[in-house]
Coordinates of C-alpha atoms and ligand atoms in Angstrom, one line a residue:
M71 CA 51.5 -85.9 -8.3
A72 CA 51.4 -89.5 -7.1
S73 CA 53.6 -90.0 -4.0
L74 CA 57.0 -91.4 -4.5
T75 CA 56.1 -94.4 -2.2
T76 CA 53.1 -95.3 -4.3
E77 CA 55.1 -95.1 -7.5
I78 CA 57.9 -97.3 -6.0
N79 CA 55.4 -99.9 -4.7
R80 CA 53.7 -100.4 -8.0
R81 CA 56.9 -101.0 -10.0
R82 CA 58.2 -104.4 -11.0
T83 CA 61.5 -104.3 -12.8
F84 CA 62.7 -107.7 -13.9
A85 CA 64.4 -109.7 -16.6
I86 CA 63.4 -112.9 -18.3
I87 CA 66.3 -115.3 -18.7
S88 CA 66.6 -118.6 -20.5
H89 CA 68.8 -120.7 -22.7
P90 CA 68.1 -119.7 -26.3
D91 CA 64.9 -121.3 -27.7
A92 CA 63.3 -122.1 -24.4
G93 CA 60.6 -119.5 -25.1
K94 CA 61.8 -116.2 -23.7
T95 CA 60.7 -114.1 -26.7
T96 CA 57.3 -115.8 -26.8
L97 CA 56.7 -115.3 -23.1
T98 CA 57.7 -111.7 -23.3
E99 CA 55.3 -111.1 -26.1
K100 CA 52.5 -112.7 -24.2
L101 CA 53.2 -110.6 -21.2
L102 CA 53.0 -107.5 -23.4
L103 CA 49.7 -108.8 -24.8
F104 CA 48.2 -109.0 -21.3
G105 CA 49.5 -105.5 -20.5
G106 CA 47.8 -104.2 -23.7
A107 CA 51.1 -102.9 -24.8
I108 CA 50.7 -104.8 -28.1
H109 CA 47.6 -106.2 -29.7
V110 CA 48.7 -109.1 -31.8
A111 CA 51.2 -111.9 -31.3
G112 CA 54.2 -111.6 -33.4
A113 CA 54.7 -107.9 -32.8
V114 CA 57.8 -108.3 -30.7
K115 CA 60.8 -108.8 -32.9
S116 CA 63.1 -111.2 -31.3
N117 CA 66.5 -109.5 -30.7
K118 CA 68.2 -112.8 -30.9
I119 CA 70.6 -113.3 -33.8
K120 CA 69.1 -116.1 -35.8
K121 CA 70.8 -119.4 -35.4
T122 CA 72.1 -119.5 -38.9
A123 CA 73.4 -115.9 -39.0
T124 CA 76.7 -116.2 -37.2
S125 CA 78.6 -114.9 -40.2
D126 CA 76.0 -112.4 -41.5
W127 CA 77.2 -109.1 -40.0
M128 CA 74.5 -107.0 -41.5
E129 CA 72.1 -109.2 -39.6
I130 CA 74.0 -108.4 -36.4
E131 CA 73.8 -104.7 -37.1
K132 CA 70.1 -105.0 -37.8
Q133 CA 69.6 -106.9 -34.6
R134 CA 71.5 -104.4 -32.7
G135 CA 69.1 -101.7 -34.0
I136 CA 66.0 -103.8 -33.0
S137 CA 67.4 -104.5 -29.6
V138 CA 67.4 -100.8 -28.7
A139 CA 63.6 -100.9 -29.0
T140 CA 63.3 -104.0 -27.1
S141 CA 66.0 -103.3 -24.5
V142 CA 63.4 -102.1 -22.0
M143 CA 59.7 -102.8 -22.3
G144 CA 57.6 -100.8 -19.9
F145 CA 53.8 -101.3 -19.6
N146 CA 51.0 -100.9 -17.1
Y147 CA 49.2 -104.0 -15.9
G148 CA 46.3 -103.2 -13.5
D149 CA 47.8 -100.9 -10.9
Y150 CA 51.3 -102.1 -11.6
K151 CA 54.0 -100.5 -13.8
I152 CA 56.1 -103.3 -15.3
N153 CA 59.6 -102.9 -16.8
I154 CA 61.0 -105.9 -18.6
L155 CA 64.7 -105.6 -19.3
D156 CA 65.7 -107.6 -22.3
T157 CA 68.8 -109.7 -22.2
P158 CA 70.6 -110.5 -25.5
G159 CA 69.4 -113.9 -26.5
H160 CA 71.9 -115.4 -28.9
Q161 CA 73.9 -118.5 -28.3
D162 CA 77.0 -116.6 -27.6
F163 CA 76.0 -114.4 -24.9
A164 CA 77.8 -111.3 -23.9
E165 CA 78.7 -109.5 -20.7
D166 CA 75.7 -107.3 -21.5
T167 CA 73.4 -110.1 -20.3
Y168 CA 75.2 -110.4 -17.0
R169 CA 75.2 -106.6 -16.5
T170 CA 71.5 -106.2 -17.2
L171 CA 70.9 -108.5 -14.2
T172 CA 72.4 -105.9 -12.0
A173 CA 69.6 -103.5 -12.8
V174 CA 66.7 -105.8 -12.1
D175 CA 64.9 -106.5 -8.8
S176 CA 63.8 -110.0 -9.8
V177 CA 64.0 -112.6 -12.6
I178 CA 61.8 -115.0 -14.4
I179 CA 63.6 -118.1 -15.7
V180 CA 62.1 -120.0 -18.6
V181 CA 63.0 -123.6 -18.9
D182 CA 62.0 -126.0 -21.7
V183 CA 60.2 -129.0 -20.3
A184 CA 61.9 -131.3 -22.7
K185 CA 65.4 -130.0 -22.4
G186 CA 65.4 -129.1 -18.7
V187 CA 68.1 -126.8 -17.3
E188 CA 70.6 -125.9 -20.0
Q189 CA 74.0 -124.3 -19.8
Q190 CA 73.2 -120.6 -20.1
T191 CA 70.4 -120.8 -17.6
R192 CA 72.9 -122.3 -15.1
K193 CA 75.4 -119.5 -15.7
L194 CA 72.8 -116.8 -15.4
M195 CA 71.5 -118.3 -12.2
E196 CA 74.9 -118.0 -10.7
V197 CA 74.7 -114.3 -11.2
C198 CA 71.3 -114.2 -9.6
R199 CA 72.6 -116.2 -6.7
M200 CA 75.5 -113.8 -6.2
R201 CA 73.1 -110.9 -6.0
N202 CA 70.4 -112.7 -4.0
T203 CA 67.9 -111.9 -6.8
P204 CA 64.5 -113.5 -6.3
V205 CA 63.5 -115.9 -9.1
I206 CA 60.3 -117.4 -10.4
I207 CA 60.6 -120.4 -12.8
F208 CA 58.3 -121.0 -15.8
V209 CA 58.5 -124.5 -17.2
N210 CA 57.4 -124.0 -20.8
K211 CA 56.2 -126.1 -23.8
L212 CA 53.9 -128.4 -21.8
D213 CA 52.0 -128.9 -25.1
R214 CA 55.1 -131.0 -26.2
E215 CA 56.4 -134.2 -24.9
G216 CA 58.9 -133.7 -22.1
K217 CA 60.3 -134.8 -18.8
D218 CA 58.2 -135.8 -15.8
P219 CA 57.3 -132.7 -13.8
F220 CA 58.7 -134.2 -10.6
D221 CA 61.9 -134.9 -12.4
I222 CA 62.0 -131.4 -13.6
L223 CA 61.6 -130.1 -10.1
D224 CA 64.5 -132.2 -8.9
E225 CA 66.6 -131.1 -11.8
L226 CA 65.8 -127.4 -11.1
E227 CA 66.9 -127.9 -7.5
S228 CA 70.1 -129.6 -8.2
E229 CA 71.2 -127.7 -11.3
L230 CA 70.1 -124.2 -10.2
K231 CA 71.0 -124.8 -6.6
I232 CA 67.8 -123.3 -5.1
K233 CA 64.9 -124.9 -3.4
V234 CA 61.7 -124.9 -5.5
R235 CA 58.0 -124.9 -4.7
P236 CA 55.5 -125.6 -7.4
L237 CA 52.6 -123.1 -7.5
S238 CA 50.8 -124.7 -10.4
W239 CA 50.7 -128.3 -11.6
P240 CA 50.2 -129.8 -15.0
I241 CA 47.7 -132.5 -15.8
N242 CA 49.5 -134.7 -18.3
I243 CA 51.9 -133.4 -20.9
G244 CA 52.4 -133.3 -24.6
A245 CA 49.5 -134.6 -26.7
R246 CA 47.6 -135.6 -23.6
F247 CA 48.1 -132.2 -21.8
K248 CA 44.8 -131.2 -20.4
G249 CA 45.5 -128.2 -18.2
V250 CA 47.1 -126.8 -15.1
Y251 CA 45.9 -126.8 -11.5
N252 CA 46.7 -123.5 -9.9
I253 CA 48.0 -124.3 -6.5
Y254 CA 48.5 -120.7 -5.5
E255 CA 44.9 -119.7 -6.2
H256 CA 43.1 -123.1 -6.1
G257 CA 41.7 -123.0 -9.6
L258 CA 41.7 -125.3 -12.6
D259 CA 42.7 -124.0 -16.0
L260 CA 41.8 -126.0 -19.0
F261 CA 44.1 -126.1 -21.9
T262 CA 42.7 -125.0 -25.3
P263 CA 45.5 -124.7 -27.8
D264 CA 45.1 -121.3 -29.2
K265 CA 47.8 -118.9 -29.9
Q266 CA 45.8 -115.8 -29.1
K267 CA 43.1 -116.6 -26.7
V268 CA 43.3 -116.7 -23.0
T269 CA 42.8 -119.8 -20.9
E270 CA 39.5 -121.1 -19.8
R271 CA 39.0 -121.4 -16.1
V272 CA 36.9 -123.9 -14.2
E273 CA 35.8 -122.6 -10.9
I274 CA 36.3 -125.2 -8.1
K275 CA 36.0 -125.2 -4.4
D276 CA 39.0 -127.4 -3.6
I277 CA 40.9 -130.3 -4.9
N278 CA 38.1 -132.7 -4.1
D279 CA 35.5 -130.8 -6.2
P280 CA 33.8 -133.3 -8.6
A281 CA 34.0 -130.5 -11.2
I282 CA 37.6 -131.6 -11.7
D283 CA 36.5 -135.1 -12.6
A284 CA 33.9 -133.7 -14.9
A285 CA 36.5 -131.5 -16.6
V286 CA 39.5 -133.9 -17.0
G287 CA 38.0 -137.3 -16.4
N288 CA 38.2 -139.6 -13.3
A289 CA 41.6 -141.1 -14.0
D290 CA 43.4 -137.8 -14.5
A291 CA 41.6 -136.2 -11.6
A292 CA 42.7 -139.1 -9.4
K293 CA 46.3 -138.7 -10.6
L294 CA 46.2 -135.0 -9.9
R295 CA 45.0 -135.5 -6.4
E296 CA 47.8 -138.0 -5.8
D297 CA 50.4 -135.7 -7.2
L298 CA 49.2 -132.8 -5.1
E299 CA 49.2 -134.9 -2.0
L300 CA 52.8 -135.8 -2.8
I301 CA 53.7 -132.1 -3.4
E302 CA 52.2 -131.0 -0.1
G303 CA 54.1 -133.8 1.6
V304 CA 57.5 -133.1 0.0
Y305 CA 57.6 -129.3 -0.4
P306 CA 57.1 -127.0 2.5
E307 CA 54.3 -124.5 2.1
F308 CA 55.2 -121.5 -0.1
N309 CA 56.5 -118.7 1.9
E310 CA 56.8 -115.3 0.2
L311 CA 59.6 -114.1 2.5
D312 CA 61.7 -117.0 1.5
Y313 CA 61.1 -116.2 -2.1
L314 CA 62.1 -112.5 -1.5
D315 CA 65.2 -113.7 0.3
A316 CA 66.1 -115.8 -2.8
K317 CA 65.8 -119.0 -0.8
V318 CA 63.0 -120.6 -2.7
A319 CA 61.8 -120.3 -6.3
P320 CA 58.1 -120.8 -7.1
V321 CA 57.6 -122.8 -10.2
F322 CA 54.8 -122.5 -12.8
F323 CA 54.0 -124.8 -15.7
G324 CA 52.5 -123.7 -19.0
S325 CA 52.9 -123.1 -22.7
A326 CA 53.9 -119.6 -23.7
L327 CA 53.1 -120.2 -27.4
N328 CA 49.5 -121.1 -26.4
T329 CA 49.2 -118.3 -23.9
F330 CA 48.7 -121.0 -21.4
G331 CA 49.6 -120.5 -17.7
V332 CA 51.0 -117.1 -18.6
K333 CA 48.3 -115.0 -16.9
E334 CA 48.6 -117.2 -13.7
L335 CA 52.3 -116.5 -13.8
L336 CA 51.9 -112.7 -14.3
D337 CA 49.2 -112.4 -11.7
C338 CA 51.2 -114.1 -9.1
F339 CA 54.4 -112.3 -10.2
V340 CA 53.0 -108.8 -9.7
R341 CA 51.7 -109.8 -6.3
I342 CA 54.8 -111.4 -4.9
A343 CA 57.7 -110.0 -6.9
P344 CA 59.7 -107.2 -5.1
C345 CA 59.3 -103.5 -5.9
P346 CA 62.6 -101.6 -6.3
R347 CA 65.0 -102.6 -3.7
P348 CA 67.8 -100.6 -1.9
T349 CA 71.0 -100.2 -3.9
V350 CA 74.4 -100.6 -2.3
A351 CA 76.9 -97.9 -3.0
E352 CA 80.5 -97.9 -1.8
E353 CA 79.6 -95.1 0.7
R354 CA 76.2 -96.4 1.9
T355 CA 73.0 -98.2 1.0
V356 CA 70.6 -96.0 -0.9
E357 CA 66.8 -96.5 -0.3
P358 CA 64.5 -96.0 -3.3
G359 CA 62.2 -93.8 -1.2
E360 CA 64.9 -91.2 -0.5
N361 CA 64.1 -87.8 -1.9
G362 CA 67.3 -87.2 -3.8
F363 CA 67.6 -88.7 -7.2
S364 CA 70.4 -91.2 -7.9
G365 CA 70.9 -93.8 -10.6
F366 CA 73.6 -95.7 -12.5
V367 CA 74.5 -96.6 -16.1
F368 CA 74.2 -100.4 -16.6
K369 CA 74.2 -100.5 -20.4
I370 CA 75.5 -98.4 -23.2
H371 CA 74.1 -98.9 -26.7
A372 CA 76.1 -97.5 -29.6
N373 CA 74.1 -96.1 -32.4
M374 CA 74.0 -97.9 -35.7
D375 CA 75.0 -94.9 -37.6
P376 CA 78.8 -95.3 -38.0
N377 CA 79.2 -91.6 -38.9
H378 CA 77.9 -90.3 -35.6
R379 CA 79.3 -91.7 -32.5
S380 CA 76.1 -91.3 -30.7
C381 CA 75.1 -93.6 -27.9
I382 CA 72.2 -94.2 -25.5
A383 CA 73.2 -94.7 -21.9
F384 CA 70.7 -96.7 -20.0
V385 CA 70.3 -95.4 -16.5
K386 CA 68.5 -97.3 -13.7
V387 CA 66.8 -94.9 -11.3
C388 CA 67.7 -96.0 -7.8
S389 CA 66.2 -93.3 -5.6
G390 CA 64.1 -90.2 -5.8
V391 CA 62.6 -88.8 -9.0
F392 CA 64.6 -88.2 -12.1
R393 CA 63.5 -85.0 -13.8
R394 CA 64.1 -83.7 -17.3
N395 CA 66.3 -80.6 -17.4
A396 CA 67.3 -80.9 -13.8
N397 CA 71.0 -80.6 -12.9
Y398 CA 72.6 -83.9 -11.9
K399 CA 76.2 -84.6 -11.0
H400 CA 78.1 -87.1 -13.1
I401 CA 80.3 -88.4 -10.2
R402 CA 83.2 -89.8 -12.2
L403 CA 83.6 -86.6 -14.2
G404 CA 82.7 -84.4 -11.3
K405 CA 80.5 -82.4 -13.6
L406 CA 77.0 -81.0 -13.4
M407 CA 74.8 -82.0 -16.4
K408 CA 71.3 -81.7 -17.5
F409 CA 69.4 -83.8 -19.9
S410 CA 66.8 -82.2 -22.2
A411 CA 65.7 -85.4 -24.1
P412 CA 65.7 -88.4 -21.7
T413 CA 63.6 -91.2 -23.0
A414 CA 61.4 -93.7 -21.3
F415 CA 60.6 -97.0 -22.8
M416 CA 56.9 -97.7 -22.9
A417 CA 55.8 -100.7 -24.8
Q418 CA 58.1 -100.6 -27.8
R419 CA 58.1 -96.8 -28.1
K420 CA 60.8 -94.5 -27.0
D421 CA 59.3 -91.2 -25.7
V422 CA 60.8 -88.2 -24.1
V423 CA 59.9 -88.2 -20.4
D424 CA 59.6 -85.5 -17.8
E425 CA 59.9 -87.8 -14.8
A426 CA 61.0 -91.3 -13.9
Y427 CA 60.8 -93.2 -10.6
P428 CA 62.9 -95.8 -8.9
G429 CA 62.9 -99.1 -10.9
D430 CA 62.4 -97.1 -14.2
I431 CA 65.1 -97.0 -16.9
V432 CA 65.8 -93.8 -18.7
G433 CA 67.8 -93.6 -21.9
L434 CA 70.2 -90.6 -22.1
P435 CA 71.4 -89.7 -25.5
D436 CA 75.2 -89.2 -25.4
N437 CA 77.2 -87.9 -28.3
G438 CA 80.6 -87.5 -26.8
G439 CA 81.5 -90.7 -24.9
T440 CA 80.3 -89.0 -21.6
F441 CA 79.2 -92.3 -20.0
K442 CA 80.8 -95.5 -19.1
I443 CA 79.2 -98.6 -17.6
G444 CA 78.9 -98.1 -13.9
D445 CA 78.8 -94.3 -13.9
T446 CA 76.6 -92.8 -11.2
L447 CA 74.4 -89.7 -11.4
T448 CA 73.1 -88.0 -8.2
E449 CA 71.9 -84.6 -7.0
G450 CA 75.3 -83.9 -5.7
E451 CA 76.2 -86.6 -3.2
E452 CA 79.3 -88.6 -3.9
L453 CA 78.0 -92.1 -4.5
H454 CA 79.5 -95.0 -6.3
F455 CA 77.1 -97.8 -6.9
K456 CA 78.5 -101.3 -6.6
G457 CA 77.2 -104.3 -8.3
L458 CA 78.6 -104.0 -11.8
P459 CA 81.2 -106.6 -11.8
S460 CA 83.2 -107.7 -14.8
F461 CA 83.2 -111.4 -15.0
S462 CA 86.3 -113.4 -15.6
P463 CA 86.3 -114.0 -19.3
E464 CA 86.6 -117.4 -20.8
M465 CA 88.0 -116.8 -24.3
F466 CA 91.1 -114.8 -25.1
K467 CA 92.9 -113.5 -28.1
Y468 CA 95.7 -111.1 -28.8
I469 CA 94.5 -108.1 -30.9
E470 CA 96.9 -106.9 -33.5
N471 CA 96.8 -103.9 -35.7
T472 CA 96.9 -104.7 -39.4
D473 CA 96.9 -101.1 -40.7
P474 CA 99.8 -99.1 -39.1
M475 CA 98.3 -95.8 -40.4
K476 CA 95.2 -96.3 -38.3
T477 CA 96.8 -97.0 -34.9
K478 CA 95.0 -94.1 -33.3
Q479 CA 91.7 -95.2 -34.6
L480 CA 92.2 -98.7 -33.4
N481 CA 93.2 -97.6 -29.9
K482 CA 90.2 -95.3 -29.7
G483 CA 87.9 -98.0 -31.0
I484 CA 89.1 -100.5 -28.5
E485 CA 88.8 -98.1 -25.7
Q486 CA 85.3 -97.1 -26.5
L487 CA 84.1 -100.6 -27.2
M488 CA 85.5 -101.7 -23.8
D489 CA 83.8 -98.7 -22.1
E490 CA 80.6 -99.9 -23.7
G491 CA 81.2 -103.3 -22.0
V492 CA 81.5 -105.3 -25.2
A493 CA 84.5 -107.2 -23.9
Q494 CA 87.5 -106.8 -21.5
L495 CA 91.0 -105.6 -22.3
F496 CA 94.1 -106.8 -20.5
I497 CA 97.6 -105.6 -21.2
N498 CA 100.2 -108.3 -20.7
Q499 CA 102.9 -106.8 -18.5
F500 CA 105.5 -109.1 -19.9
N501 CA 105.2 -108.3 -23.6
G502 CA 103.0 -105.3 -23.6
R503 CA 100.5 -106.9 -26.0
K504 CA 96.8 -106.3 -25.8
I505 CA 94.6 -109.2 -25.0
I506 CA 90.8 -109.1 -25.4
G507 CA 88.8 -111.4 -23.2
T508 CA 85.2 -112.3 -23.9
V509 CA 82.5 -114.7 -22.6
G510 CA 81.6 -115.8 -26.2
Q511 CA 83.2 -116.4 -29.5
L512 CA 80.9 -114.2 -31.5
Q513 CA 82.1 -111.1 -29.7
F514 CA 85.5 -111.3 -31.4
E515 CA 83.8 -111.1 -34.7
V516 CA 81.5 -108.3 -33.6
I517 CA 84.5 -106.3 -32.3
Q518 CA 86.5 -106.8 -35.6
Y519 CA 83.4 -105.7 -37.6
R520 CA 82.6 -102.7 -35.5
L521 CA 86.3 -101.5 -35.4
L522 CA 86.3 -101.5 -39.2
H523 CA 82.9 -100.0 -39.7
E524 CA 82.8 -97.5 -36.9
Y525 CA 86.4 -96.5 -36.6
G526 CA 88.0 -97.5 -39.9
A527 CA 90.5 -99.6 -38.1
Q528 CA 91.6 -103.1 -39.1
C529 CA 92.7 -105.8 -36.7
R530 CA 93.4 -109.4 -36.7
W531 CA 93.3 -111.9 -33.9
E532 CA 96.1 -114.1 -32.7
P533 CA 95.6 -117.1 -30.6
I534 CA 96.7 -117.2 -27.0
H535 CA 96.2 -120.2 -24.8
L536 CA 94.6 -119.2 -21.6
Y537 CA 92.3 -120.8 -19.2
K538 CA 91.1 -117.9 -17.1
A539 CA 91.9 -114.4 -16.1
C540 CA 91.5 -113.6 -12.4
W541 CA 92.0 -110.5 -10.4
I542 CA 94.4 -110.8 -7.5
E543 CA 95.0 -108.9 -4.3
S544 CA 96.6 -109.4 -1.0
D545 CA 97.0 -107.6 2.3
D546 CA 100.6 -108.6 2.3
K547 CA 102.4 -106.4 -0.1
A548 CA 105.6 -108.5 -0.2
A549 CA 103.5 -111.7 -1.0
L550 CA 101.8 -109.9 -3.8
E551 CA 105.2 -108.7 -5.2
A552 CA 106.6 -112.2 -4.9
F553 CA 103.7 -113.7 -6.8
K554 CA 103.9 -111.1 -9.5
K555 CA 107.6 -111.7 -9.9
R556 CA 107.2 -115.5 -10.0
K557 CA 104.4 -115.2 -12.6
H558 CA 105.7 -112.2 -14.5
Q559 CA 105.0 -113.8 -17.8
F560 CA 101.4 -114.2 -16.9
M561 CA 100.7 -110.9 -15.3
A562 CA 98.5 -108.3 -16.9
I563 CA 96.6 -105.2 -15.9
D564 CA 92.9 -104.5 -16.7
K565 CA 91.7 -101.1 -17.9
E566 CA 91.5 -99.7 -14.4
G567 CA 95.1 -100.8 -13.8
R568 CA 94.3 -103.6 -11.5
D569 CA 96.5 -106.7 -11.3
V570 CA 95.2 -109.7 -13.3
F571 CA 96.7 -113.2 -13.3
L572 CA 96.4 -115.1 -16.6
A573 CA 96.3 -118.7 -15.8
D574 CA 96.9 -121.0 -18.7
S575 CA 95.3 -124.1 -17.2
G576 CA 93.0 -125.1 -14.4
Y577 CA 95.9 -127.0 -12.9
V578 CA 98.2 -124.0 -12.9
L579 CA 95.5 -121.9 -11.2
Q580 CA 94.9 -124.5 -8.6
M581 CA 98.7 -124.8 -7.9
A582 CA 99.0 -121.0 -7.7
Q583 CA 96.1 -120.9 -5.2
S584 CA 97.7 -123.5 -3.0
D585 CA 101.3 -122.2 -3.3
F586 CA 100.3 -118.6 -2.5
P587 CA 97.8 -118.8 0.3
K588 CA 98.2 -115.1 1.0
I589 CA 96.9 -114.1 -2.4
R590 CA 93.2 -113.8 -3.0
F591 CA 92.0 -114.8 -6.5
H592 CA 88.8 -113.2 -7.7
F593 CA 86.7 -114.3 -10.6
T594 CA 84.7 -111.2 -10.8
S595 CA 86.2 -107.7 -10.7
E596 CA 84.0 -106.7 -7.8
F597 CA 85.4 -107.7 -4.4
Ligands
G4P638 P1 63.9 -117.7 -27.1 O1 63.5 -116.3 -27.1 O2 64.1 -118.2 -25.7 O3 65.1 -118.0 -27.9 O4 62.7 -118.6 -27.6 P2 61.5 -118.2 -28.6 O5 60.4 -117.5 -27.8 O6 62.0 -117.6 -29.8 O7 61.0 -119.7 -28.8 C1 61.8 -120.7 -29.5 C2 60.9 -121.6 -30.3 O8 60.0 -122.3 -29.4 C3 60.0 -120.9 -31.2 O9 59.8 -121.7 -32.4 C4 58.6 -120.8 -30.5 O10 57.5 -120.7 -31.3 C5 58.6 -122.1 -29.7 N1 57.8 -122.1 -28.5 C6 57.8 -121.1 -27.5 N2 56.9 -121.5 -26.6 C7 56.4 -122.7 -26.9 C8 55.4 -123.5 -26.4 O11 54.8 -123.3 -25.3 N3 55.1 -124.7 -27.0 C9 55.7 -125.0 -28.2 N4 55.4 -126.1 -28.8 N5 56.6 -124.2 -28.8 C10 57.0 -123.0 -28.2 P3 60.7 -121.5 -33.7 O12 60.1 -122.5 -34.6 O13 62.1 -121.6 -33.4 O14 60.4 -120.1 -34.1 P4 59.2 -119.4 -34.8 O15 59.5 -119.6 -36.2 O16 58.0 -120.2 -34.3 O17 59.2 -118.0 -34.4

């Protein structure tokens, strides 16, 4: 058996994030092609809900089914074992996306060269920043007209709030796009638009090599030399440790659709991206190389079949070796369990596995609501992994029962969907009404649909005007009570019973913060 250290060192577990349409699905597919996990382009079904389908619920259900298969894509590339964790890619993104980022060791961000940094990328980057996740940026669609590469670099720095360092550089863009100079490896890759074939490389000694002039012409060669000189003058030399500390993001340019610049990205990625990192538990920091197995549930996927409440819990292995049929402790339930049919995700198949290593994701079938997001499994040690925050939702509605005969089903449905992490539930302490908070409009419709189809319960939504929900705490008990009393109409509890303040405007929140200096306001549930 390979040693645990070898297995850890060869693993790269990451997510690709982008604003919809920047090219995440295309890039993922090309990475799978290089890994030999698929053989033709077009084999990866995008799990995004097509732009037009916001009211087509069958489509959502279908997509949910597909996304089990593409949730985790594992493949071997050279000596490396790569695990790509997919993040739901539709316009209205869900908490799922945020949470997946807690299970990765690094991230590749895809940016469209014409559109630059868009809203979702900005938000997802905030999560990466909170967690100090190393990021590599791929500027995509260089075969189309777009912004000037220097402007893109400035935009990345200011919008994503991270220093950048180009490791490749484009020669022209759009119709005149000729290729990319690989700064990291000092090579010149010429662009041949071809959706299947891999890039042609021109061997060169250095930037002054006349082979560059021969390949791209004197004028473009001169411009490239000028650009590179400017880059060397403006950007400090690339330092891997700064990347691993999430202080600098290397930037690559290319065209995913044309498989251009993708191999350069992948080769550099496997070399510099981190292998599984230590995971922080409430009790202590757990090193991946420890002998005892530990892992946590970061995602729960309910089955499509409404007649069986079967789920798959996705567990990220944090330390040791996960083994089939071994006894593990479910810490929250305080119960020993063993799993006879854990699945691993290789390419797009789901296979039963005997062993999994840190960085790997195992799928555990669950028929009885055994797992919740954030649950920890160990060989016995009491550990509670941190890093699964709930984010302050941005959209709120009261949920009302429209079929009094089905109250029980509705309550059960709400509870299970919340455990699955679909949205957040708050109970208003003033009127006892249930409020559902989401990060996207679509989730309300998904919840209503799933309550009906999976639980036979009917609900309707009622508007509530809220700006933000934030968790509050204070070391001063009296101050906390005074706040709750003053704001009693706007106080709620979340599903763990924690105090939540429902601010109805940004101004009210600001005033509350300045009027009650002893209260701490949190915008994620992890503090
Ligand atoms: P997403 O997962 O980030 O949402 O993006 P996706 O890969 O689906 O790409 C969005 C669109 O951009 C797709 O076109 C895709 O073909 C195109 N695209 C991706 N990479 C490149 C590139 O390097 N150059 C160019 N010119 N286009 C690129 P679509 O028409 O929306 O979808 P499809 O019908 O082609 O699948």
